[in-house]
CSV table of C-alpha atoms in Angstrom, one decimal:
chain,number,residue,atom,x,y,z
A,151,MET,CA,10.2,-25.4,-30.1
A,152,SER,CA,6.7,-25.8,-31.3
A,153,ALA,CA,3.6,-24.6,-29.6
A,154,SER,CA,1.7,-27.2,-27.7
A,155,THR,CA,-1.9,-27.8,-28.7
A,156,ASP,CA,-2.9,-29.5,-25.4
A,157,HIS,CA,-3.8,-26.8,-22.9
A,158,ALA,CA,-4.8,-28.6,-19.7
A,159,ASP,CA,-4.8,-26.3,-16.6
A,160,GLY,CA,-1.4,-26.1,-15.1
A,161,GLU,CA,0.4,-27.8,-18.0
A,162,LEU,CA,3.4,-26.1,-19.4
A,163,HIS,CA,3.5,-25.3,-23.1
A,164,ALA,CA,6.1,-23.6,-25.3
A,165,HIS,CA,5.6,-20.4,-27.3
A,166,SER,CA,7.4,-19.5,-30.6
A,167,GLY,CA,10.1,-17.7,-28.6
A,168,GLY,CA,11.0,-20.9,-26.7
A,169,GLU,CA,9.5,-19.6,-23.4
A,170,LEU,CA,7.6,-22.0,-21.2
A,171,HIS,CA,4.5,-20.7,-19.6
A,172,ALA,CA,1.7,-22.3,-17.6
A,173,HIS,CA,-1.7,-22.3,-19.3
A,174,GLY,CA,-3.8,-19.3,-18.3
A,175,GLU,CA,-0.7,-17.3,-17.2
A,176,GLU,CA,-1.0,-13.7,-18.4
A,177,HIS,CA,1.9,-11.5,-19.0
A,178,GLY,CA,1.5,-8.9,-16.2
A,179,HIS,CA,5.0,-7.6,-16.3
A,180,GLY,CA,5.4,-3.9,-16.6
A,181,SER,CA,7.1,-2.1,-19.4
A,182,LYS,CA,10.1,0.1,-19.1
A,183,LYS,CA,7.9,3.1,-19.4
A,184,SER,CA,5.7,2.0,-16.4
A,185,TYR,CA,8.7,1.5,-14.2
A,186,LEU,CA,10.2,4.9,-15.1
A,187,VAL,CA,6.8,6.6,-14.5
A,188,GLY,CA,6.5,4.7,-11.2
A,189,PHE,CA,10.0,5.7,-10.1
A,190,ALA,CA,9.4,9.4,-11.0
A,191,LEU,CA,6.1,9.5,-9.1
A,192,SER,CA,7.7,7.7,-6.1
A,193,ALA,CA,10.5,10.2,-6.0
A,194,VAL,CA,8.1,13.2,-6.2
A,195,LEU,CA,5.8,11.6,-3.6
A,196,THR,CA,8.8,11.2,-1.3
A,197,ALA,CA,10.3,14.7,-1.9
A,198,ILE,CA,7.1,16.6,-1.2
A,199,PRO,CA,6.4,15.3,2.3
A,200,PHE,CA,10.1,15.7,3.1
A,201,TRP,CA,9.9,19.3,2.1
A,202,LEU,CA,6.6,19.8,4.0
A,203,VAL,CA,8.2,18.6,7.2
A,204,MET,CA,11.7,20.1,6.9
A,205,ALA,CA,10.8,23.6,5.5
A,206,ALA,CA,7.5,23.8,7.4
A,207,PRO,CA,5.7,26.0,4.8
A,208,LEU,CA,2.3,25.4,6.6
A,209,ALA,CA,1.7,26.9,10.0
A,210,ASN,CA,-0.7,24.1,11.0
A,211,PRO,CA,1.1,20.9,12.0
A,212,GLY,CA,-2.2,19.0,11.8
A,213,LEU,CA,-2.6,20.0,8.1
A,214,THR,CA,1.0,19.0,7.4
A,215,ALA,CA,0.3,15.6,9.0
A,216,VAL,CA,-2.8,15.1,6.9
A,217,LEU,CA,-1.0,16.0,3.7
A,218,VAL,CA,1.9,13.6,4.5
A,219,ILE,CA,-0.6,10.8,5.1
A,220,LEU,CA,-2.5,11.5,1.9
A,221,LEU,CA,0.8,11.5,-0.1
A,222,ALA,CA,1.8,8.2,1.6
A,223,ILE,CA,-1.5,6.7,0.5
A,224,ALA,CA,-0.9,8.0,-3.1
A,225,GLN,CA,2.6,6.4,-3.0
A,226,ILE,CA,1.2,3.1,-1.9
A,227,LEU,CA,-1.2,3.2,-4.9
A,228,VAL,CA,1.7,4.1,-7.3
A,229,HIS,CA,3.8,1.2,-6.0
A,230,THR,CA,0.8,-1.2,-6.2
A,231,ILE,CA,0.0,-0.2,-9.8
A,232,CYS,CA,3.4,0.5,-11.3
A,233,PHE,CA,5.6,-2.1,-9.6
A,234,LEU,CA,3.4,-4.8,-8.2
A,235,HIS,CA,1.0,-4.7,-11.2
A,236,VAL,CA,-2.1,-5.3,-9.1
A,237,ASN,CA,-5.2,-4.8,-11.3
A,238,THR,CA,-8.6,-6.3,-11.8
A,239,SER,CA,-7.5,-8.6,-14.7
A,240,GLY,CA,-4.5,-10.3,-13.0
A,241,GLU,CA,-5.4,-13.8,-11.7
A,242,GLY,CA,-9.1,-13.2,-12.2
A,243,GLY,CA,-9.2,-10.3,-9.8
A,244,TRP,CA,-8.0,-12.4,-6.8
A,245,THR,CA,-4.8,-10.3,-6.3
A,246,LEU,CA,-6.8,-7.1,-6.1
A,247,LEU,CA,-9.3,-8.8,-3.7
A,248,ALA,CA,-6.4,-9.9,-1.4
A,249,TYR,CA,-5.0,-6.4,-1.6
A,250,VAL,CA,-8.4,-4.8,-0.6
A,251,PHE,CA,-8.8,-7.3,2.2
A,252,THR,CA,-5.3,-6.4,3.5
A,253,GLY,CA,-6.3,-2.7,3.4
A,254,VAL,CA,-9.5,-3.4,5.4
A,255,LEU,CA,-7.6,-5.3,8.1
A,256,LEU,CA,-5.0,-2.5,8.3
A,257,LEU,CA,-7.8,0.1,8.7
A,258,ILE,CA,-9.6,-2.0,11.4
A,259,THR,CA,-6.3,-2.4,13.3
A,260,ILE,CA,-5.3,1.3,13.1
A,261,CYS,CA,-8.8,2.6,13.9
A,262,GLY,CA,-9.3,0.1,16.7
A,263,SER,CA,-6.0,0.9,18.3
A,264,LEU,CA,-6.7,4.7,18.1
A,265,TRP,CA,-10.1,4.1,19.6
A,266,ILE,CA,-8.8,2.0,22.5
A,267,MET,CA,-6.0,4.5,23.2
A,268,TYR,CA,-8.4,7.4,23.2
A,269,HIS,CA,-10.9,5.7,25.5
A,270,LEU,CA,-8.2,4.5,27.9
A,271,ASN,CA,-6.9,8.1,28.2
A,272,THR,CA,-10.4,9.5,28.6
A,273,ASN,CA,-11.7,7.0,31.1
A,274,MET,CA,-8.7,6.8,33.4
A,275,MET,CA,-9.5,7.5,37.1
A,276,PRO,CA,-9.6,11.2,37.6
A,277,GLY,CA,-7.4,11.4,40.7
A,278,MET,CA,-4.8,9.0,39.4
A,279,MET,CA,-2.6,11.4,37.5
A,280,SER,CA,-2.7,14.2,40.1
A,281,ALA,CA,-1.9,11.7,42.9
A,282,GLN,CA,1.2,10.5,41.1
A,283,VAL,CA,2.4,14.1,40.4
A,284,GLY,CA,1.9,15.1,44.1
A,285,ALA,CA,3.8,12.0,45.3
A,286,ALA,CA,6.8,12.6,43.1
A,287,PRO,CA,10.0,13.7,45.0
């Protein structure tokens, strides 16, 4: 197939290898190396939290929880970069912007839920819990 010289947006054109691509489409597919690095990092970032929880090498459970959460965030970033190929150059940065927007919504939802649950627990009527315990058979 010959390469098309008319490159209107959205129009398909052939490359020398016979592959059809839309104009402006970039090759964002990862290499074998990036997939293997992503797989290795994912395996390590899964094994470490498993070990932290099962072996309990840290005496403080709060510190263990913080480490597990940080490793989970690192794993999200590894998956995003190595497998989903989200970067600033893909689709003019719109993919990255959508990803950041999703993260902000997730953060608002989690923080708002924790804030509401904390204040509901703190602001409950003082005698309500003790009255229920005293009335139990």
